[in-house]
Coordinates of C-alpha atoms in Angstrom, one line a residue:
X24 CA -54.2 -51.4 -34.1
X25 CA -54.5 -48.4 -36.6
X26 CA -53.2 -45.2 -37.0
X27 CA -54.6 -41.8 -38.4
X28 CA -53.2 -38.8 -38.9
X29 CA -54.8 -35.7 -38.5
X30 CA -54.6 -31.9 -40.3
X31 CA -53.9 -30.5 -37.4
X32 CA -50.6 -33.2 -37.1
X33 CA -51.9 -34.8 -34.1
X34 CA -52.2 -38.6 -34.9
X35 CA -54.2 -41.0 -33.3
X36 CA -53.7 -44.8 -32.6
X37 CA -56.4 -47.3 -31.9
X38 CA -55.9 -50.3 -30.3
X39 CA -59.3 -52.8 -30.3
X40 CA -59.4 -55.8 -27.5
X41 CA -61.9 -59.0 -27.2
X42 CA -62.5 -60.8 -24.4
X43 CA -62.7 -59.4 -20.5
X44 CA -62.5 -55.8 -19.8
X45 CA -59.0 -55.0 -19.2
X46 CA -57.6 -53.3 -16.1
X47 CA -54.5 -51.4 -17.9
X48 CA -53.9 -49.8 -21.4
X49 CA -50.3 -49.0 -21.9
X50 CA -49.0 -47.7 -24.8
X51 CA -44.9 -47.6 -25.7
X52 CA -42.7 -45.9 -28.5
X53 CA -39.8 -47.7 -28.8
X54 CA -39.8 -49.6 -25.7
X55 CA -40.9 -46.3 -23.7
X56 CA -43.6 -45.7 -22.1
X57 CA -45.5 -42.6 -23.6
X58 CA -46.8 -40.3 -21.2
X59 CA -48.0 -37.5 -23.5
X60 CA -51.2 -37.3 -25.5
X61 CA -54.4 -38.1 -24.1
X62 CA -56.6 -41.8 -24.1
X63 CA -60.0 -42.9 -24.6
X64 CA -62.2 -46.1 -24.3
X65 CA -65.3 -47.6 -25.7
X66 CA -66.5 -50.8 -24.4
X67 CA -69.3 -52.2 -25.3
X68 CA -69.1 -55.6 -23.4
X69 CA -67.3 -57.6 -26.2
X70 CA -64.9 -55.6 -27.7
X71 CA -63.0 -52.7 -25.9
X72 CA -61.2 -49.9 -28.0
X73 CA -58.4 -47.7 -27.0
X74 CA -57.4 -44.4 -28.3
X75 CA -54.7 -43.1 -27.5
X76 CA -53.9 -39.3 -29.7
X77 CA -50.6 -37.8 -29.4
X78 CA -49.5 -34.3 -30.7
X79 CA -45.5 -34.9 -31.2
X80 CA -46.1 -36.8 -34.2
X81 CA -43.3 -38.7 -33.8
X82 CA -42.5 -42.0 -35.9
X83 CA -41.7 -45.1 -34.3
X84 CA -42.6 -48.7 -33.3
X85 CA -45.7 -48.2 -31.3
X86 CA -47.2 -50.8 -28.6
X87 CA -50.6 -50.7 -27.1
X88 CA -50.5 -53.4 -24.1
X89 CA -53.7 -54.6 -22.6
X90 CA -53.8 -56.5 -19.5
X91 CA -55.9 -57.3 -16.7
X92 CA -56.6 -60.3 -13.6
X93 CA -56.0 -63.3 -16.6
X94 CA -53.6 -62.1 -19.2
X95 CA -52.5 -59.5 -21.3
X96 CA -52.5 -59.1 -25.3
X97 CA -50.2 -56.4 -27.2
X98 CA -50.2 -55.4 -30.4
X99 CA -47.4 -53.6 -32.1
X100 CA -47.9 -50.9 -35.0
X101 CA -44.9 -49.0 -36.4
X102 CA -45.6 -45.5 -37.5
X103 CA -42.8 -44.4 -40.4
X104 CA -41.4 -40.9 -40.5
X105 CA -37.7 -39.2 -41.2
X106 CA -34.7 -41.5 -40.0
X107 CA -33.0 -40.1 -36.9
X108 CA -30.0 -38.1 -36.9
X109 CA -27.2 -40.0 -35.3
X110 CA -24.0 -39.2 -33.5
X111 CA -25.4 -36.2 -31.3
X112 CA -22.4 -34.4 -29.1
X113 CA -22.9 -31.8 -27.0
X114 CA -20.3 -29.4 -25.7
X115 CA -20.0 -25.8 -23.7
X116 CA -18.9 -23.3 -25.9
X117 CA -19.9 -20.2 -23.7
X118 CA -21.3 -19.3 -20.2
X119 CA -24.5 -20.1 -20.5
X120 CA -25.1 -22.0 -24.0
X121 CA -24.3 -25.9 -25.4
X122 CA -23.4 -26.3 -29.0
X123 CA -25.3 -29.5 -30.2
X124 CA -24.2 -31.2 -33.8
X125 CA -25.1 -34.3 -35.3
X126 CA -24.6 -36.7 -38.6
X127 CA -28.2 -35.9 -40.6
X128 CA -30.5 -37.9 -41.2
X129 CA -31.2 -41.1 -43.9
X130 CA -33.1 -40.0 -47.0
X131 CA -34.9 -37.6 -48.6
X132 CA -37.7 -36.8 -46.8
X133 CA -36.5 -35.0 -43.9
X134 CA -37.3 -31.2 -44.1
X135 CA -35.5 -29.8 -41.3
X136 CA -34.5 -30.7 -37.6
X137 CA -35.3 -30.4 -33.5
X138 CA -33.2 -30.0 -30.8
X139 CA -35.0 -30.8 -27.3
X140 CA -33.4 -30.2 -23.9
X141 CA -34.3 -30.5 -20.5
X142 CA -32.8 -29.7 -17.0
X143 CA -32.2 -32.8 -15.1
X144 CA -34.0 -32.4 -12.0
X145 CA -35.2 -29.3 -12.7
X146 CA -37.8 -27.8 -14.5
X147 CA -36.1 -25.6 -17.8
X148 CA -36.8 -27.3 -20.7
X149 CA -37.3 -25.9 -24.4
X150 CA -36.4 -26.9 -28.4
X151 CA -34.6 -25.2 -30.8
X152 CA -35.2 -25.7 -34.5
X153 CA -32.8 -26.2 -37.0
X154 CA -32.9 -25.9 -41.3
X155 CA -32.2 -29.4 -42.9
X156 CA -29.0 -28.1 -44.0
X157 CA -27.9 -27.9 -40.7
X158 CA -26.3 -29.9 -38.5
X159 CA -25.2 -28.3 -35.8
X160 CA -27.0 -25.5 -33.5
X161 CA -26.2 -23.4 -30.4
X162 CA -28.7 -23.2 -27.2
X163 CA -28.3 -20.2 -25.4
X164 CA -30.0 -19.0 -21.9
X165 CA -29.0 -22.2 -19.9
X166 CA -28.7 -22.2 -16.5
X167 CA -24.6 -22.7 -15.6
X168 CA -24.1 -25.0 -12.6
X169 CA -26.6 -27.5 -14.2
X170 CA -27.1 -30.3 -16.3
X171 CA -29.4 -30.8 -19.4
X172 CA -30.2 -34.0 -21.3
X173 CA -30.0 -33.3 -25.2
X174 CA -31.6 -34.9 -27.5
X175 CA -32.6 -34.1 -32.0
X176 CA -35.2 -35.1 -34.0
X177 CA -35.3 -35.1 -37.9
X178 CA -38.5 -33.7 -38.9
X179 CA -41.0 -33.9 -42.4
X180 CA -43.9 -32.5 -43.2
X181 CA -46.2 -35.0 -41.7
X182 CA -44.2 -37.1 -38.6
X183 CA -40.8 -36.4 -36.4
X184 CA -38.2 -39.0 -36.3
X185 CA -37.8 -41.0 -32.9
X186 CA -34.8 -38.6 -31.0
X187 CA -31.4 -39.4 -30.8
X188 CA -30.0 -38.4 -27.6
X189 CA -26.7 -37.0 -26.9
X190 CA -24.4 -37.3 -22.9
X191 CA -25.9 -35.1 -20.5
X192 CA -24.0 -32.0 -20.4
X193 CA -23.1 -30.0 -17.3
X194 CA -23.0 -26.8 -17.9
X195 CA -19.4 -25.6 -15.6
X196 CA -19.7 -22.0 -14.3
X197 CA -17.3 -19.7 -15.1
X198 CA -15.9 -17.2 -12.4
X199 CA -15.2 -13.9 -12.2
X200 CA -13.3 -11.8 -9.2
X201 CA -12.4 -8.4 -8.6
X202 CA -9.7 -6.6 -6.5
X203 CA -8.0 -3.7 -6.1
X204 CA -4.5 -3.0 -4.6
X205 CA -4.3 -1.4 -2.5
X206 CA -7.4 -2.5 -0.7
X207 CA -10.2 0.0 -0.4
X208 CA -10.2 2.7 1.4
X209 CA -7.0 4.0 -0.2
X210 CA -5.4 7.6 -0.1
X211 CA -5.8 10.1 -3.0
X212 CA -2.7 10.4 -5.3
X213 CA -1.7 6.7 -4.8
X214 CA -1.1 4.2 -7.6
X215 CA -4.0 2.0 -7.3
X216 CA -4.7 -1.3 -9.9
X217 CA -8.0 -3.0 -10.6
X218 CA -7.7 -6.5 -11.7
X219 CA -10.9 -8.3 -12.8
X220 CA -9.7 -12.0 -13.2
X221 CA -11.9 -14.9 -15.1
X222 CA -12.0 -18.4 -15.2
X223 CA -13.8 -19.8 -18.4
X224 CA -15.2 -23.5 -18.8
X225 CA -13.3 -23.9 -22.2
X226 CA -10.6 -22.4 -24.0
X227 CA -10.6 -18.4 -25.9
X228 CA -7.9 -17.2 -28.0
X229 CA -9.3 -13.5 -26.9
X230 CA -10.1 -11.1 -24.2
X231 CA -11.9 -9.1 -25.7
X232 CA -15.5 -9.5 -24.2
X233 CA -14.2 -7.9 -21.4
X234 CA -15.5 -4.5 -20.6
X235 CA -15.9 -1.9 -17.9
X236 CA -18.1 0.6 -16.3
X237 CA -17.1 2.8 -13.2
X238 CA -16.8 6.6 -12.5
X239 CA -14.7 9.7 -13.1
X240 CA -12.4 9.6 -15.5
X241 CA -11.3 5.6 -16.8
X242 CA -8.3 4.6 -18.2
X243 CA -7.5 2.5 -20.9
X244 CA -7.7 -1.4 -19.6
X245 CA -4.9 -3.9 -20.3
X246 CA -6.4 -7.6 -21.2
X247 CA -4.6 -10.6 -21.6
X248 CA -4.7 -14.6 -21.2
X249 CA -2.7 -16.4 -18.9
X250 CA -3.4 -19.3 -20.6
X251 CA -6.6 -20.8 -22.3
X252 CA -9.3 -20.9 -19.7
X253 CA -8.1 -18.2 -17.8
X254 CA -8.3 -14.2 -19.2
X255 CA -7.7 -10.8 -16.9
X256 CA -8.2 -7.3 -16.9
X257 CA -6.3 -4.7 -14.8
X258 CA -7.4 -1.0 -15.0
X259 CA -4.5 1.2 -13.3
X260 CA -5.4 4.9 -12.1
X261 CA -1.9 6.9 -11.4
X262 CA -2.6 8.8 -8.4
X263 CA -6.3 8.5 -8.0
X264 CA -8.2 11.0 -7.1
X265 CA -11.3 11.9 -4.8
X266 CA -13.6 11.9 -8.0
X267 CA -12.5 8.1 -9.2
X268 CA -13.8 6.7 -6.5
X269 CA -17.5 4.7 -6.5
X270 CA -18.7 1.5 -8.1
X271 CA -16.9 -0.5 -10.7
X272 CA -18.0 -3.1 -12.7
X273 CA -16.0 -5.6 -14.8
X274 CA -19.2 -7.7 -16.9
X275 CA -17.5 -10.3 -19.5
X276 CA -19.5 -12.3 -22.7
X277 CA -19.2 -15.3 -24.4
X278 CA -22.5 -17.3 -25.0
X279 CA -24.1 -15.6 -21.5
X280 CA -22.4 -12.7 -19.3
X281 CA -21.2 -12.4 -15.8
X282 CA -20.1 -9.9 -14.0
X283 CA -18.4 -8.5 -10.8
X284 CA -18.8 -5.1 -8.5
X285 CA -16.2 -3.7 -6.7
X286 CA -16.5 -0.3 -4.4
X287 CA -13.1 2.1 -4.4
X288 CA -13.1 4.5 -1.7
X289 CA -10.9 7.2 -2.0
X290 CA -9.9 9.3 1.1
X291 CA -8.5 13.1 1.0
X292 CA -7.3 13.0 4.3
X293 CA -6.9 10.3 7.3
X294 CA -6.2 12.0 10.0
X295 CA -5.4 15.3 11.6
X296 CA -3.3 16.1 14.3
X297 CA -4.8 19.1 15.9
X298 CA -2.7 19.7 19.5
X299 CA 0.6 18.6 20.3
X300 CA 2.0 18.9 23.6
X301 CA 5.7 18.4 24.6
X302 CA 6.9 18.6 28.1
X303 CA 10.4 17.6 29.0
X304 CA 10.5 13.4 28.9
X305 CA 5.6 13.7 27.9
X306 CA 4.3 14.2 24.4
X307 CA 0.7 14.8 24.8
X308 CA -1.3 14.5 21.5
X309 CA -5.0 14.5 20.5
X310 CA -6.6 14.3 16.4
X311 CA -9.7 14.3 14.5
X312 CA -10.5 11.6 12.1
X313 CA -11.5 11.9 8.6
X314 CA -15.3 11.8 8.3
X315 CA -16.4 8.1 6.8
X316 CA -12.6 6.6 7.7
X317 CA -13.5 2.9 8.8
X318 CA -11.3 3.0 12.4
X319 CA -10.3 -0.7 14.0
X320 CA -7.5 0.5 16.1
X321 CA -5.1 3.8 16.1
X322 CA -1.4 2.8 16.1
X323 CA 0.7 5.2 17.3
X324 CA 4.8 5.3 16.7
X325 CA 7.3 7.8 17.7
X326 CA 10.9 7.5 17.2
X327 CA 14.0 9.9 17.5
X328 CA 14.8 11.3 14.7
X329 CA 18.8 11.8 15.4
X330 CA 19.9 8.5 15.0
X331 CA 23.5 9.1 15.6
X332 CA 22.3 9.2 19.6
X333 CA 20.5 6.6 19.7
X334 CA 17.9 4.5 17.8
X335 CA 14.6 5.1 20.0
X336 CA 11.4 3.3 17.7
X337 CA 8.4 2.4 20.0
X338 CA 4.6 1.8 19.5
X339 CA 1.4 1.6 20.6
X340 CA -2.2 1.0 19.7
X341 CA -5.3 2.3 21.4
X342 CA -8.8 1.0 20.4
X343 CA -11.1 3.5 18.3
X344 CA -13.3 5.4 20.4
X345 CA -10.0 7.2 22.0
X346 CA -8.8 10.4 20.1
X347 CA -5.7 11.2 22.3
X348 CA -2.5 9.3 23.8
X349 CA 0.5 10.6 26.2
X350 CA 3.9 9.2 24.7
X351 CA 5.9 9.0 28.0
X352 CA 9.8 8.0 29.1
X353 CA 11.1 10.3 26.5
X354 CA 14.5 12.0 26.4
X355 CA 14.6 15.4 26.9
X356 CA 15.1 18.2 24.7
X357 CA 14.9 15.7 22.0
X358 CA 13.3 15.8 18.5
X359 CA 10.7 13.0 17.2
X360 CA 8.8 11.9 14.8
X361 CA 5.4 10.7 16.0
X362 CA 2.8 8.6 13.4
X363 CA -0.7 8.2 14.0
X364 CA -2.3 5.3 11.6
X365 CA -5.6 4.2 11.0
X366 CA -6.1 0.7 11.2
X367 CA -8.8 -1.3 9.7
X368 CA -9.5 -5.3 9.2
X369 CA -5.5 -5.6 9.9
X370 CA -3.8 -3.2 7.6
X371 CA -2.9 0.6 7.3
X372 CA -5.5 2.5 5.4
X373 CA -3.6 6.3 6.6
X374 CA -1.9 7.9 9.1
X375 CA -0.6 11.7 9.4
X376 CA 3.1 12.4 11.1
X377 CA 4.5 15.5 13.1
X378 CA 7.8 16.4 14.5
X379 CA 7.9 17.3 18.0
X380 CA 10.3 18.5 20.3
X381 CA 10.6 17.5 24.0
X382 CA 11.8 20.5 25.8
X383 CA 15.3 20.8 27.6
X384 CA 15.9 19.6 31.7
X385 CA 18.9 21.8 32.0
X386 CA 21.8 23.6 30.7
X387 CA 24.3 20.6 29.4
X388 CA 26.5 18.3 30.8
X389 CA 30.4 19.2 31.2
X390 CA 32.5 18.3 28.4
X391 CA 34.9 15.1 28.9
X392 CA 38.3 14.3 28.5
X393 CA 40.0 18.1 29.2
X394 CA 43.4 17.5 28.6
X395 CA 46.3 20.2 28.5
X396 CA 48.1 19.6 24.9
X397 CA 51.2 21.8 24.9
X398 CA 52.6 24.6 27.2
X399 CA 55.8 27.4 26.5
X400 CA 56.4 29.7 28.9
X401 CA 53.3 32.4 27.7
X402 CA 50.8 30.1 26.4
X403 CA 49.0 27.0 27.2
X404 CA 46.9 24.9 24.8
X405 CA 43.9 23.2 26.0
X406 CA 41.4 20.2 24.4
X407 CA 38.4 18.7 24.9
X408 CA 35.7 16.9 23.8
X409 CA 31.7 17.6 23.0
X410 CA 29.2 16.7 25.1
X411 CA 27.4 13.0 24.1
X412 CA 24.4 13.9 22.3
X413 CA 21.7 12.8 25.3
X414 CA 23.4 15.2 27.8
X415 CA 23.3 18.1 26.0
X416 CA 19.8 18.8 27.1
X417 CA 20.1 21.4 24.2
X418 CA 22.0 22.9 21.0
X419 CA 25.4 23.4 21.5
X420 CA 26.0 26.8 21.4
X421 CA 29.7 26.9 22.4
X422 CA 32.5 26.5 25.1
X423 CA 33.1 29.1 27.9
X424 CA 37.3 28.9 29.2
X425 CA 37.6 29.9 32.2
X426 CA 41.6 30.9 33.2
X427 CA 43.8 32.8 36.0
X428 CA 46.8 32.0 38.2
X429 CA 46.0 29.6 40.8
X430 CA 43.9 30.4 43.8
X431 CA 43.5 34.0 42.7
X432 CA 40.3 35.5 42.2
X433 CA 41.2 36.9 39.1
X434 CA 40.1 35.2 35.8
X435 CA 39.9 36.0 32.2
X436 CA 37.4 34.2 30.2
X437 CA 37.4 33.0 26.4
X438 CA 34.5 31.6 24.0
X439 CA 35.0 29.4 21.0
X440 CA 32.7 27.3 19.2
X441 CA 35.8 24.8 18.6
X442 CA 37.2 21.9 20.9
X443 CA 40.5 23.0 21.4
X444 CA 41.8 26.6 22.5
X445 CA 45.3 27.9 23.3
X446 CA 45.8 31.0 25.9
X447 CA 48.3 33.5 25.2
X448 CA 50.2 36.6 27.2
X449 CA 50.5 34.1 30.3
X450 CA 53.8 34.4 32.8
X451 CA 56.7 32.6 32.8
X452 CA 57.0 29.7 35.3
X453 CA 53.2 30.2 36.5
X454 CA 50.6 27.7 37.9
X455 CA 47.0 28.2 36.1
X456 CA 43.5 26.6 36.6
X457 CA 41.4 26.3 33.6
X458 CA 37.8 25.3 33.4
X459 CA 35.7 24.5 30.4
X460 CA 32.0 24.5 30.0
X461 CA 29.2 24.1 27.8
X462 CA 26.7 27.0 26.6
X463 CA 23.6 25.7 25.5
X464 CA 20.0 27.9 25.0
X465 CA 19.1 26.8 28.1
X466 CA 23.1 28.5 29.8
X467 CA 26.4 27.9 30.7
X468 CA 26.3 24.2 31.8
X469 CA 28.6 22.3 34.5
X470 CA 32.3 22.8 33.7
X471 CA 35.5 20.7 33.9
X472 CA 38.5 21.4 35.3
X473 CA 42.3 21.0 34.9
X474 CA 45.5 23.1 35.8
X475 CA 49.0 23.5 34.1
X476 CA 52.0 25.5 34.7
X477 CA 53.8 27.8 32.3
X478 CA 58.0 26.9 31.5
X479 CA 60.8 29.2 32.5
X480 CA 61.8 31.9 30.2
X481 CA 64.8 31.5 28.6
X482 CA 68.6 33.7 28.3
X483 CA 68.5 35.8 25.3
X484 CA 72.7 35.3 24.0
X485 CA 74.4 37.9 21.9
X486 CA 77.4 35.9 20.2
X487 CA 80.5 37.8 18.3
X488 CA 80.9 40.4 20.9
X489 CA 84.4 42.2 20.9
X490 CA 86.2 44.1 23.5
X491 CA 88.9 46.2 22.6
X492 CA 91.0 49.5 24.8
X493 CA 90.1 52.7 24.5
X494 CA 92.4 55.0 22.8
X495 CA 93.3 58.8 23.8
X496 CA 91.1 60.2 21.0
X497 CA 88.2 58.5 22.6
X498 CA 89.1 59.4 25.9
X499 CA 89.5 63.1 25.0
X500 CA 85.8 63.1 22.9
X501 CA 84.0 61.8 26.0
X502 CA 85.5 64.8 28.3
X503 CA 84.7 67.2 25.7
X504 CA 81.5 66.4 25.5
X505 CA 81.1 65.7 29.4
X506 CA 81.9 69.8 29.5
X507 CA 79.5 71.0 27.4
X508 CA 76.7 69.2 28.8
X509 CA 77.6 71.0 32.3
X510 CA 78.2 74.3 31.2
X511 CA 74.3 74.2 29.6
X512 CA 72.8 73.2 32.8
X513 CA 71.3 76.5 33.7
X514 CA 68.9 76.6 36.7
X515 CA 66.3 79.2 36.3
X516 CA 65.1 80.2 39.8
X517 CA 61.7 81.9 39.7
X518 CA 60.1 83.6 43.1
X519 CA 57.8 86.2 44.7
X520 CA 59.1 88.8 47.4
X521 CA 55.9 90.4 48.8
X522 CA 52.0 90.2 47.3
X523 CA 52.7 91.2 44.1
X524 CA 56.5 91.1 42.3
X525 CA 58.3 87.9 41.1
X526 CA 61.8 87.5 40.8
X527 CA 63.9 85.6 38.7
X528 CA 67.5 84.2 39.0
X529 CA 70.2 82.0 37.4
X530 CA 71.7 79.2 38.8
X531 CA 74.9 78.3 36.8
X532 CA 76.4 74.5 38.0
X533 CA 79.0 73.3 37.4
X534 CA 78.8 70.0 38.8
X535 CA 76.0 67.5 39.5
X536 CA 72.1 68.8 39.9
X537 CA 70.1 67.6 42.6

């Protein structure tokens, strides 16, 4: 067996046979079988030869292998060239690239080196050249998610060294996720956060190949690591707005990219509560969504806003294609809050809220507890207490008191905004009947009543009182002045005798004047 090389640096090995024609021609490098190239025979009867021309050039121990029905004859032919590299590793140093390095070859004569790789059980396959000074090179443009066999030649001017392979290397996708909190569709004005989180094949000391695209008006993006294989990136709006909303992207490299889309939708409005319609114990309500508002179900929650009355919270949920709902069993004249959400894939994307009042039954309730809490002889003190909150079928306005002497038809009547009242100018040792009621907007409600009596009035006393005789000098001032009270008395007697005269005359007494 020969070999000849040729200019163009295809080579070509002959291999010449005696004997019987053979039936197979099989040619090895190195123990393995060599596929590429292409083969020729002459055979003349006597001798047979086999060419066999091969464009890798590569050196090794060739074998030509001649066989057929009787025996089989081999002859061997080594074809020198560079020394192979040795100790090939292969690692992931990105997302879509190996690095490859090596010990160089043996000797002198090697001018430079090439990488091979090939998908196992796939088709991608390529080389990548490398200086002689090198020993190391990075393929890029892989497929992640598969594995490639590796393998590097040393090369001269004339032949390639026989390869030295390397471990088949699986090439471990990263990943790469996007969310947003709150979930889209999210109000305007809200604090929303975009967090693009990434899970690397190997380890980075930086996040910095990180990098966004969306709409509007972005803010500045906080990366960090959360350990070595693991990097994020959360981009924070406070109070979004209408305009920010549309497509994000969050692309990251590192030998390859990969990136992630995420849609924001950002709603003005959810909903709008158009008519409202309170009757005494109904709430009748009807809305409009907001145009493009995904709709699962409509939740609907009223509650009384007094809680010092009672704590009234109830809920309901109506499927989508119904815009209106009756709220019934309510208490009247009472104020709530009602709360229509959007619901949609189980959570709250809106809702709008209204205060509405039920309207009044009837004037309220009587006050309780009317109790009389002191009486004197001219004025009685009465108390009471309010109304409970769910009988007053109203606001409070105030208290009417009713009062008078009992079973006449007389009655006075006070107001006071207070629970207690006390009635003056009454009589001494008197029965009364008293009524209290209460006045709401709706009028003077059902009153209660109670009765009491007025005490005795009591002997005024005059203490250091002295009696002592009369003496002549008193008892002659006393006559004195008895006389000239009678002598004054004059009686002037005025009358008419006939149409037109009138007469007048003097009495003079002396006594006592009738």
């Amino acid at each position: 067996m020969n070999f000849t090389l040729h200019t163009d640096n295809s080579f070509t090995l002959t291999c010449i046979s005696t004997g019987g024609p053979a039936t197979t021609v099989t040619w090895t490098r190195d123990s393995t079988t060599v596929t590429q190239g292409t083969q020729t025979v002459l055979n003349d009867g006597v001798t047979a030869q086999y060419t066999h021309t091969l464009t890798d050039r590569t050196a090794g121990l060739y074998t030509c292998v001649v066989a057929n029905n009787v025996s089989n004859v081999s002859a061997k032919l080594p074809v020198q060239g560079p020394s192979p590299p040795s100790n090939v590793r292969v690692s992931q140093n990105g997302l879509n690239s190996l690095l490859v390095t090596w010990t160089p070859s043996e000797g002198p004569n090697a001018t430079g080196y090439t990488v091979y790789y090939y998908q196992i059980n796939g088709g991608f396959s390529g080389s990548v050249t490398a200086a002689a000074t090198d020993t190391s090179v990075v393929i890029t443009g892989l497929i992640a998610g598969a594995a490639f066999s590796i393998s590097v030649s040393a090369d001269s001017s004339t032949l390639s060294s026989s390869r030295s392979r390397g471990p088949d290397t699986l090439i471990v996708p990263a990943t790469i996720s996007l969310t947003s909190s709150p979930p889209s569709p999210m109000m305007s004005g809200a604090t929303v956060s975009l967090t693009c989180s990434i899970s690397l094949p190997i380890d980075v000391t930086d996040a910095t190949g990180i990098r966004w695209n969306g709409p509007g008006v972005t803010p500045t993006p906080v990366n960090s690591i959360t350990s070595g294989k693991k990097i994020s990136s959360v981009l924070t709006f406070s109070g979004i707005s209408t305009s920010q909303g549309g497509f994000y992207r969050c692309n990251f490299t590192l030998g390859g990219s990969i990136s992630v889309n995420i849609t924001v939708s950002v709603l003005d409005q959810v909903i709008f509560l158009p008519a409202v319609r309170p009757d005494v114990t109904i709430i009748s309500l009807s809305w409009i969504p907001a145009s493009g508002v995904p709709v699962t179900t409509y939740n609907i929650s009223y509650s009384n806003t007094d809680k010092k009355c009672f704590d009234d919270n109830k809920a309901m949920s109506i499927e989508n294609q119904t815009l209106n709902a009756t709220l019934e069993e309510l208490e009247e004249h009472t104020e709530y809050l009602v709360k229509v959400a959007v619901w949609y894939e189980g959570r709250v994307v809106g809702s709008n809220s209204i205060v509405v009042t039920t309207k009044p039954v009837a004037p309220s309730s009587s006050p309780s507890s009317v109790s009389v809490a002191g009486v004197t002889s001219s004025a009685i003190t009465v108390m009471w207490r309010s109304v409970p909150c769910i009988h007053q079928n109203g606001d409070i306005t105030g208290y009417l008191v009713q009062y008078g002497v009992m079973r006449s038809e007389n009655k006075e009547t006070m107001e006071t905004s207070e629970t207690e009242i006390t009635l003056l100018s009454l009589t001494p040792e008197t029965d009364y009947e008293i009524s209290v009621a209460a006045v709401n907007t709706e009028g003077i409600g059902v009153s209660t009543n109670t009765s009491a009596t007025t005490s005795a009035e009591r002997a005024t006393s005059i203490s250091n009182l002295a009696v002592a005789a009369p003496t002549s000098g008193a008892v002659i001032g006393v006559l004195l002045l008895i006389l000239l009270v009678t002598v004054l008395l004059i009686v002037f007697v005025r009358y008419r005798s006939g149409s037109g005269d009138i007469h007048t005359s003097t009495n003079e007494a002396y006594g006592n004047v009738g």
